[in-house]
Short mmCIF file of C-alpha atoms and ligand atoms in Angstrom, two decimals:
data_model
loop_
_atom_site.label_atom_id
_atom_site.label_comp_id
_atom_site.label_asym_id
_atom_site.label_seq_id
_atom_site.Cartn_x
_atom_site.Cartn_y
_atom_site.Cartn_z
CA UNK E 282 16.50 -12.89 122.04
CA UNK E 283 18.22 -10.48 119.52
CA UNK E 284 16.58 -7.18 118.78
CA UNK E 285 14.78 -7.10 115.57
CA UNK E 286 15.84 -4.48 113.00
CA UNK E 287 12.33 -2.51 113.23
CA UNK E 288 13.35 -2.15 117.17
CA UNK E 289 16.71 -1.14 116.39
CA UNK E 290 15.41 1.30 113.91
CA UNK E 291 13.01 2.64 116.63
CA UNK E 292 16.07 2.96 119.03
CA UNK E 293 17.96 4.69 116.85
CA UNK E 294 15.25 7.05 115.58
CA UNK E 295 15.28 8.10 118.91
CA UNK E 296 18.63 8.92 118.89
CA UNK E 297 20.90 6.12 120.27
CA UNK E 298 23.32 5.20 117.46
CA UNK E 299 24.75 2.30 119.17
CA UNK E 300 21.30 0.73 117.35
CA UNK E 301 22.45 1.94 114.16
CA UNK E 302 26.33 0.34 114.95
CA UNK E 303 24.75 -3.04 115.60
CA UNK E 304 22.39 -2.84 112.45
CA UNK E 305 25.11 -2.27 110.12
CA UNK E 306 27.31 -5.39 111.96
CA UNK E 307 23.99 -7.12 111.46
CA UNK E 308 23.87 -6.77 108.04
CA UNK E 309 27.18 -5.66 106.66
CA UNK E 310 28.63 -9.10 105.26
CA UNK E 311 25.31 -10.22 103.44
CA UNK E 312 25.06 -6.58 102.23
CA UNK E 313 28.82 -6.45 100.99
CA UNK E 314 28.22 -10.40 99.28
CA UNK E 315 25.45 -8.89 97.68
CA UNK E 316 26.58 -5.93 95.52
CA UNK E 317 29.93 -8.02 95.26
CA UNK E 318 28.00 -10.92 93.39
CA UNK E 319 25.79 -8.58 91.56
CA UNK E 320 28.77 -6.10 90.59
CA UNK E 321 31.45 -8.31 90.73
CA UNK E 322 33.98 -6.02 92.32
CA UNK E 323 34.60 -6.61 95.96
CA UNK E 324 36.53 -2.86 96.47
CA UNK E 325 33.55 -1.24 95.04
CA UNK E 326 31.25 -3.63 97.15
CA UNK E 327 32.89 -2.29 100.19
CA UNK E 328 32.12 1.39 98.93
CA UNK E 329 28.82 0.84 97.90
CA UNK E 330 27.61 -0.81 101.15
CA UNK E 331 28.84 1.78 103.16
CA UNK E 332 27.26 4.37 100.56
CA UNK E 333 24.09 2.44 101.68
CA UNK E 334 24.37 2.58 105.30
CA UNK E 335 24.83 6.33 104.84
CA UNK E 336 21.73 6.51 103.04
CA UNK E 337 19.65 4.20 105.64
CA UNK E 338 21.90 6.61 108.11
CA UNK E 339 20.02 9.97 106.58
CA UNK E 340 16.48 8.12 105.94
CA UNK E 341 16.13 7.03 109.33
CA UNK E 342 14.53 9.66 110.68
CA UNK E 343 11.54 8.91 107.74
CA UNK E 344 11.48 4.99 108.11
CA UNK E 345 8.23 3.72 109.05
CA UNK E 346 8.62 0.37 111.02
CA UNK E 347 6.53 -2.30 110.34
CA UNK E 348 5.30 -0.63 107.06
CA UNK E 349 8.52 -2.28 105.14
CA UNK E 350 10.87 -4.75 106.02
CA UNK E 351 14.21 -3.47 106.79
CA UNK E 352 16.34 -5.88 104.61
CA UNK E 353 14.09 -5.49 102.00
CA UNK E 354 14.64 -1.53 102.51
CA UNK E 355 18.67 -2.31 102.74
CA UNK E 356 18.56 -4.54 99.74
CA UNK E 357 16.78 -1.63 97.54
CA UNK E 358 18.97 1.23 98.28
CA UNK E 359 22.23 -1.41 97.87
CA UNK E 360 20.18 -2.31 94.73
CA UNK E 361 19.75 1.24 93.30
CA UNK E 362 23.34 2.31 93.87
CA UNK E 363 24.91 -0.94 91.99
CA UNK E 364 22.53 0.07 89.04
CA UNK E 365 23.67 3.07 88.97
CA UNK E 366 27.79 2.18 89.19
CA UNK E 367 27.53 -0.32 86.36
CA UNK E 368 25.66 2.34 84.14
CA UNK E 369 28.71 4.81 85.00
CA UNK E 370 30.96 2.23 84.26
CA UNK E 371 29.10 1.20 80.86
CA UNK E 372 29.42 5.22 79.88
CA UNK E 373 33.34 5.12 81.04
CA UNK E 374 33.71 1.95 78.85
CA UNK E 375 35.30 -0.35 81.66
CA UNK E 376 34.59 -3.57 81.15
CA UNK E 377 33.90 -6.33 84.15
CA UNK E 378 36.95 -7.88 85.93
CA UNK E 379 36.12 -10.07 88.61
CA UNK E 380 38.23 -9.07 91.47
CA UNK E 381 36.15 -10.58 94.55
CA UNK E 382 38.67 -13.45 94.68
CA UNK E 383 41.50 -11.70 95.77
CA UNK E 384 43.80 -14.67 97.35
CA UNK E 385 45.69 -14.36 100.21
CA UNK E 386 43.77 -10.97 101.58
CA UNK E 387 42.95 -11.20 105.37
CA UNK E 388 39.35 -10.81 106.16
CA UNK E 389 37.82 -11.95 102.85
CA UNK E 390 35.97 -14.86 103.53
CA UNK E 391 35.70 -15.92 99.61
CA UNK E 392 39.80 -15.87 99.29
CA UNK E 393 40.05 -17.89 102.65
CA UNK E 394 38.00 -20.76 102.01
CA UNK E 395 39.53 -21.21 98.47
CA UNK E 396 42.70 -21.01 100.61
CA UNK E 397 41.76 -23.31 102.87
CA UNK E 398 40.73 -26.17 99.97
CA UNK E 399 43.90 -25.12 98.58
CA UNK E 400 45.85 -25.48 101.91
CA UNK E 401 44.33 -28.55 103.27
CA UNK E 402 46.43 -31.20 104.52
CA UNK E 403 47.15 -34.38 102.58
CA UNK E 404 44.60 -36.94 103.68
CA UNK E 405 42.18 -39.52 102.38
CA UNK E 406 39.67 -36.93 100.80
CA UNK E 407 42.05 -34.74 99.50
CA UNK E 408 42.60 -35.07 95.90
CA UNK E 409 44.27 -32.32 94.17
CA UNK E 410 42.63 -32.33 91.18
CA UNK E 411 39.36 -32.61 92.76
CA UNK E 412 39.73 -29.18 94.36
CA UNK E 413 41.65 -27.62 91.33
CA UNK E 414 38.11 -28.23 89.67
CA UNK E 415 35.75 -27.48 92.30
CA UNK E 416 37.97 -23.98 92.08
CA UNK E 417 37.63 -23.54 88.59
CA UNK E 418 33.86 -24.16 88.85
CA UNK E 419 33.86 -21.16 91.34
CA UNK E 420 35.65 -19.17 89.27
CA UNK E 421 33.55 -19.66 86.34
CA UNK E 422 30.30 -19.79 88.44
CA UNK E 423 31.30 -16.39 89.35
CA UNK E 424 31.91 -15.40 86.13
CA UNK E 425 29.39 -16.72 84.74
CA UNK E 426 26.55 -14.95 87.37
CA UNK E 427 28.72 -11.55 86.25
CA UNK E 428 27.57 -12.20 82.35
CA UNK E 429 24.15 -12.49 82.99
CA UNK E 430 21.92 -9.86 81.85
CA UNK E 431 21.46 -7.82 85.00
CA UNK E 432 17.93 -8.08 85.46
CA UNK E 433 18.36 -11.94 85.33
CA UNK E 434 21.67 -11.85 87.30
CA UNK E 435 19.97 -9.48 90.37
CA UNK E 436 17.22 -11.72 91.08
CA UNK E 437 19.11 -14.61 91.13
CA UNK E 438 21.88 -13.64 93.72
CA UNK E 439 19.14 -12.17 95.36
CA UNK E 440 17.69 -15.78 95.70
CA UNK E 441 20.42 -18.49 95.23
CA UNK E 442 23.19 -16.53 97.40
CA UNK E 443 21.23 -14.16 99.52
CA UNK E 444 18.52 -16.52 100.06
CA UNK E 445 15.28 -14.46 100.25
CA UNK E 446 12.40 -15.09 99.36
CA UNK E 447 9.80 -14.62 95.99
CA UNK E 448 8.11 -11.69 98.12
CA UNK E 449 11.00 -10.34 99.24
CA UNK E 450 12.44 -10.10 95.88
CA UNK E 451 9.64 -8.97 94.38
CA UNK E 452 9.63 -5.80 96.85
CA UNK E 453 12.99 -5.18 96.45
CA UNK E 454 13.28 -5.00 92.68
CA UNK E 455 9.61 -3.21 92.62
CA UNK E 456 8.47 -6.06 90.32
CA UNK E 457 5.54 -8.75 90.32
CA UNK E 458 6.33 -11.82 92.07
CA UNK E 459 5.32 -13.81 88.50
CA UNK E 460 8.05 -12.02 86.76
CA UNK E 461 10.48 -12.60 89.56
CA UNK E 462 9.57 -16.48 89.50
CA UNK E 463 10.04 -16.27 85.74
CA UNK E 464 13.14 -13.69 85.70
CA UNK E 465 15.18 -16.31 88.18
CA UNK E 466 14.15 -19.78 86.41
CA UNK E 467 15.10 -18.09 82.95
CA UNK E 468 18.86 -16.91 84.83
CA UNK E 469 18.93 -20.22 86.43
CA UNK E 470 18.88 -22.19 82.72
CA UNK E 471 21.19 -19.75 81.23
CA UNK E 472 23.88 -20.42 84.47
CA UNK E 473 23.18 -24.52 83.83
CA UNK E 474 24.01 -23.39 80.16
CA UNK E 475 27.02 -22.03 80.78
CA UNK E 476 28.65 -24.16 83.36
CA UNK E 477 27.58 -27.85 81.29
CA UNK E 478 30.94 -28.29 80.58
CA UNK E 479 32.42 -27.87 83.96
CA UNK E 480 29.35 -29.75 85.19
CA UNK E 481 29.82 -32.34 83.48
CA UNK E 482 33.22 -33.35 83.68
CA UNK E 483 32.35 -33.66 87.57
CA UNK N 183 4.18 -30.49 76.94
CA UNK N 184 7.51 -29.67 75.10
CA UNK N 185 11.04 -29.62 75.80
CA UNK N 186 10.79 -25.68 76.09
CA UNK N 187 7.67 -25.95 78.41
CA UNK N 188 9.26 -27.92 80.35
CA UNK N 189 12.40 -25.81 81.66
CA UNK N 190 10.12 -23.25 82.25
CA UNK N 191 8.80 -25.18 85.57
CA UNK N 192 12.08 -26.35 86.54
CA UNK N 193 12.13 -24.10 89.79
CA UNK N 194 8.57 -24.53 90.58
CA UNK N 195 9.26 -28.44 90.56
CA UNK N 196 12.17 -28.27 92.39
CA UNK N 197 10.90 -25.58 95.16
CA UNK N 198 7.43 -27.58 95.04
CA UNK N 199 5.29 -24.56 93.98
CA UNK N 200 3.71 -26.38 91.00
CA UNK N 201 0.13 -26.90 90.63
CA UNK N 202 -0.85 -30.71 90.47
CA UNK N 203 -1.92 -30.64 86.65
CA UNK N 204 1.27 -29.18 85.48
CA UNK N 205 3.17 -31.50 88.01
CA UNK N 206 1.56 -34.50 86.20
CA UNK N 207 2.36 -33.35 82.37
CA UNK N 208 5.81 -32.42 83.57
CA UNK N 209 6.84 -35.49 85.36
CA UNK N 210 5.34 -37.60 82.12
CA UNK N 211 7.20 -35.26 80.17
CA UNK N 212 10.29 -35.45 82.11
CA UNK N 213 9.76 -39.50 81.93
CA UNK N 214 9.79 -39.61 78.39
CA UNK N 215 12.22 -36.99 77.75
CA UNK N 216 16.18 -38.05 78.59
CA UNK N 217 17.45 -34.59 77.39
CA UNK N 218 15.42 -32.87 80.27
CA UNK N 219 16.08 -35.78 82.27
CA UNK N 220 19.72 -34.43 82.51
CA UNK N 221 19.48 -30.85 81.68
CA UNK N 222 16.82 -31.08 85.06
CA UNK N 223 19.73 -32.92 87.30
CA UNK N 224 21.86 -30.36 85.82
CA UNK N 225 20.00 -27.17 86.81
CA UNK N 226 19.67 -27.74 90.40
CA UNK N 227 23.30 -28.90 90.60
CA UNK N 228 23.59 -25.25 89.28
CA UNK N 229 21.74 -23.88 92.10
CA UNK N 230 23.64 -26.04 94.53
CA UNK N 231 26.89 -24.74 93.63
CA UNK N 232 25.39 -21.57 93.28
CA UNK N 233 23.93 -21.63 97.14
CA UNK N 234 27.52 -23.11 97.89
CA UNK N 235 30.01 -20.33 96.48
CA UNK N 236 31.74 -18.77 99.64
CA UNK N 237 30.44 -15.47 100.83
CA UNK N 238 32.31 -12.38 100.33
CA UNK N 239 33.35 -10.83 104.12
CA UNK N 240 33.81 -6.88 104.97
CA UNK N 241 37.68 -6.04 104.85
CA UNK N 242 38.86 -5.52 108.77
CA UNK N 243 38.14 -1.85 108.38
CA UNK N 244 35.23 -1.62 107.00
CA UNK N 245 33.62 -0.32 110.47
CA UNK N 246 35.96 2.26 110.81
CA UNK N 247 35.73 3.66 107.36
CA UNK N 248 32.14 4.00 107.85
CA UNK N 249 32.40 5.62 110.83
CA UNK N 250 34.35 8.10 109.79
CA UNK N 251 32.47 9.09 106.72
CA UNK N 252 29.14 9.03 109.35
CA UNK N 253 31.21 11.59 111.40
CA UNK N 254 30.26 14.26 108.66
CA UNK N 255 26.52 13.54 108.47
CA UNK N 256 23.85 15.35 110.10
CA UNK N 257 22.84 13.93 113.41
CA UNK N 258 19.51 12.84 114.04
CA UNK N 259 18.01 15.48 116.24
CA UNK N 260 15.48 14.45 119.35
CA UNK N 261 13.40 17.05 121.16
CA UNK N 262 14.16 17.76 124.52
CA UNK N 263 11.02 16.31 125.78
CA UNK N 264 10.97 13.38 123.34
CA UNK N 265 14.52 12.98 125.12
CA UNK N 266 13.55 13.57 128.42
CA UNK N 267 10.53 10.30 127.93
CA UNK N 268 12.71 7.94 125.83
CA UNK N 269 15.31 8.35 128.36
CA UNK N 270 13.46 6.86 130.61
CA UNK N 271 12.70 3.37 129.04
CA UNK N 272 11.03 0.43 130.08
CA UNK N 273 10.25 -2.69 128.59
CA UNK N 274 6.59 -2.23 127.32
CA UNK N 275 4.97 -4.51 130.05
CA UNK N 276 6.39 -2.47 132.68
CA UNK N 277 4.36 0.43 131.04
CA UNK N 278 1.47 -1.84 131.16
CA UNK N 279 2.37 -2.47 134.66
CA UNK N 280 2.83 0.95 135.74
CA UNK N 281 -0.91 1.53 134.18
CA UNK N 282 -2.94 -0.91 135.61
CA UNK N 283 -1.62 0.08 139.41
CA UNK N 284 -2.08 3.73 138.57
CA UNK N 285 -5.78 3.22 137.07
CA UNK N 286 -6.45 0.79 140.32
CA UNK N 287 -5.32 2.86 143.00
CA UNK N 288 -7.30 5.51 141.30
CA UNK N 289 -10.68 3.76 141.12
CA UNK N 290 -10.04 2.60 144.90
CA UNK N 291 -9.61 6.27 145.80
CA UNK N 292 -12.72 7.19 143.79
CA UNK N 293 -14.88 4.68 145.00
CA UNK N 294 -14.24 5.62 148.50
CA UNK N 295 -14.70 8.87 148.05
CA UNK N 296 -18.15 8.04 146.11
CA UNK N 297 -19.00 6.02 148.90
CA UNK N 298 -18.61 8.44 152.01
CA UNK N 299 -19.92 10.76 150.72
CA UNK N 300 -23.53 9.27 150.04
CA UNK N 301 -23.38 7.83 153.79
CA UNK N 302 -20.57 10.07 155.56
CA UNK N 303 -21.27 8.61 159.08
CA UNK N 304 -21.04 5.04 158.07
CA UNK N 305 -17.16 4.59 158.78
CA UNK N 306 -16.01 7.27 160.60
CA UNK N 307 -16.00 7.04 164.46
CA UNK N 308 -16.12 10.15 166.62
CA UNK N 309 -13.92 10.28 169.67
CA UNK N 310 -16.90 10.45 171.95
CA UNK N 311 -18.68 6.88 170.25
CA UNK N 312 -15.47 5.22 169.69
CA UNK N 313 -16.12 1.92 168.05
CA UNK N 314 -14.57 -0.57 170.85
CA UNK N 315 -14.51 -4.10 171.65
CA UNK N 316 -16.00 -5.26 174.79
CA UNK N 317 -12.68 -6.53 176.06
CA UNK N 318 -10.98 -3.11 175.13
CA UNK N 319 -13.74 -0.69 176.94
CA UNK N 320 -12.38 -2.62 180.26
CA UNK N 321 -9.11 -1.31 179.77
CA UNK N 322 -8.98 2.79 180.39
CA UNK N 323 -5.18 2.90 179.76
CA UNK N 324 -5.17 1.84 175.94
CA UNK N 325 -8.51 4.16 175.75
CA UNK N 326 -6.24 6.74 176.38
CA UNK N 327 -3.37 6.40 174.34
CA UNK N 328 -5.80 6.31 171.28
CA UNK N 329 -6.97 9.64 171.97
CA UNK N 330 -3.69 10.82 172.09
CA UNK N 331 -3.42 10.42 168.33
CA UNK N 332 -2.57 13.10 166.02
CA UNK N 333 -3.81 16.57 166.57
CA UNK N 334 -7.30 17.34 164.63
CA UNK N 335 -7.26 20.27 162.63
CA UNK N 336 -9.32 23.53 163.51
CA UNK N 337 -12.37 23.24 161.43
CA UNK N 338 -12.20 19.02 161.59
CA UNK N 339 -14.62 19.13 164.80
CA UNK N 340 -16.81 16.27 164.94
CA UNK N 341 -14.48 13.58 163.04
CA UNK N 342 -11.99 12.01 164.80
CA UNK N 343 -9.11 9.69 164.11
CA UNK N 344 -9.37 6.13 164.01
CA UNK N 345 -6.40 3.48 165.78
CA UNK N 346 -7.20 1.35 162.46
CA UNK N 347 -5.01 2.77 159.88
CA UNK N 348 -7.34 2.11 157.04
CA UNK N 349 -10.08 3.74 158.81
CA UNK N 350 -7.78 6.77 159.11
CA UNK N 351 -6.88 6.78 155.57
CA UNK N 352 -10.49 7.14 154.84
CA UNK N 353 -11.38 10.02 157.44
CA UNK N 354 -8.55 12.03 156.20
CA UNK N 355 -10.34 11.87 152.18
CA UNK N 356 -13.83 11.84 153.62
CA UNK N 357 -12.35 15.10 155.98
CA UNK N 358 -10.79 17.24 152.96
CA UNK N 359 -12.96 16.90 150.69
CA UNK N 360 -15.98 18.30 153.36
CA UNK N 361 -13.75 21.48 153.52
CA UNK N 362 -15.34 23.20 150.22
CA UNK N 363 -18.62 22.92 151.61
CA UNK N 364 -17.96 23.27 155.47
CA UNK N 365 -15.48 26.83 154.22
CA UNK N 366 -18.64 27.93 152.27
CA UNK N 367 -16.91 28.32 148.93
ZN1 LIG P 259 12.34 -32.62 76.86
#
């Protein structure tokens, strides 16, 4: 049976960091999704989750286990940093591009399996402009999710894409878990809004 | 209930965390309504392609990069002693383990101890009443070899040593702990 994080924390606060190396391959791809999704930058994803590990890296020695749940822990620093990046990047002007499609690039699991519906081999289920849709629904799924307000758009990816649950939100994002209910139904409608008339035509 | 009502318990209808009063004037709502008929079909399609989108994976050197910038942090720093015990680990029963033989060997000891010395002569033969079998008193030449046993210690007069190991075990604790009292301390 795998360790659980609170053990590997324990390890590590102890001072064996091959507890912290497995924690981070643990939780480095759901971690990197994450702020990718809720920044929409994948090069700045990489960054920031590494930014967090650092932190979680220095912290350690403070963590309590069993008092908070790890990923919930992860998921507030990660959370705290992104805030922080788009408000820089709101002062510096820059506006959102959504680079975490980036086609072709070894090792991004996104680009790969758009490659690999693009790729696939001519047989009975493969209809070109079935896929050419399904990949324009991605793309405007994902830019859609990066126009949401962020306090809409966190919770959501949160839920929909990083799958945890009302509690678990609600502890991450320090709110109550009636206005995380409410925050994701409201970001929910506004995606359905916005992707009708890709919907649709399906 | 009202078109705008409604979409407000889409996701508590669809994760089935409504209560069953809402659930009915929804679902009649929903009935009634072919607008929210379709915008409901709609919005979990949404979260289905949502839940679908592919995940976004660490670039190949993601590990290293980290590493490196970890090189230049602070190390956690473990006393010696703390060191020293979490070096040695065990799986917690084994702890457990380790406890319960230590805490029963030491209530055997105890409780032998407690128990010669309220009656001191109750288990320990003497050399000259050796406790013998009738078949064993008729032969002289095993006799002997048992009093051939390890030497006594000056000041151990009167106490003897036992061919039963167990017995021995027990004159040796009965034997040292007499030596306060016999030494006059
Ligand atoms: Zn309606």
């Amino acid at each position: 049976m795998p360790e659980l994080d609170d053990e590997l924390m324990e390890r590590f606060q102890k001072g064996d960091e091959s507890a912290f190396t497995l924690l981070v391959r643990r939780h480095q791809q759901p971690l990197i999704n994450f702020i990718a999704r809720f920044i929409g930058d994948r090069d700045s994803a990489e960054d920031l989750a590494q930014e967090t590990f650092i932190r979680i890296f220095q912290a350690a020695p403070r963590y309590k286990p069993g008092h908070a749940q790890f990923n919930t822990w992860m998921y507030h620093i990660a959370s705290n940093l992104c805030k922080n990046e788009l408000r820089d990047r709101g002062r510096r002007g820059r506006h959102w591009v959504d680079n975490t499609v980036s086609e072709g690039e070894p090792g991004d699991a996104a680009a790969d399996a758009e490659n690999r519906i693009a790729s696939a081999p001519a047989d009975v289920s493969y209809q070109p402009d079935v896929v050419l849709e399904r990949k324009e629904l991605h793309n405007a799924l994902r830019k859609a999710i990066a126009e949401l307000p962020e306090k809409y758009r966190e919770p959501l990816v949160l839920r929909d894409i990083q799958g945890l649950s009302y509690e678990e939100i609600s502890e991450v994002l320090e709110i109550r878990p009636g206005t995380t209910k409410s925050r994701i139904n409201r970001a929910r409608l506004m995606l359905k809004d916005k992707l009708k008339p890709f919907m649709e035509r399906l | 209930m009202n078109c705008l009502q409604a979409e407000q318990h889409f996701s508590a209808h669809l994760e089935d965390e409504i209560d069953y009063r809402t659930l009915r004037s929804f679902e009649a709502h929903i009935e009634a309504c072919g607008e929210c008929q379709r915008d409901y079909v709609l919005f979990a399609q949404t979260i289905t392609e949502v839940e679908a989108l592919p995940q976004v994976a660490p670039s190949p050197h993601f590990m290293a990069t980290l590493h490196q910038r970890l090189a230049e942090e602070p190390r956690i720093t473990v006393p010696f002693w703390k060191r020293l015990v979490y070096g040695f680990t065990l799986p917690r029963w084994a702890y457990g383990a380790l406890l319960l033989v230590f805490a029963t060997t030491t209530t055997y000891v105890v409780y032998q101890g407690a128990l010669f010395e309220r009656n001191p002569g109750r288990a320990i033969p003497t050399v000259e009443q050796p406790r013998q079998l009738p078949a064993e008193r008729a032969t002289p030449a095993r006799s002997e070899t048992r009093t051939r046993g390890p030497a006594v210690p000056p000041g151990f007069a009167g106490t003897s040593i036992s061919s039963q190991p167990m017995q021995h075990y027990v004159l040796k604790q009965v034997s040292y702990t007499n030596v306060p009292t016999q030494g006059g301390l």
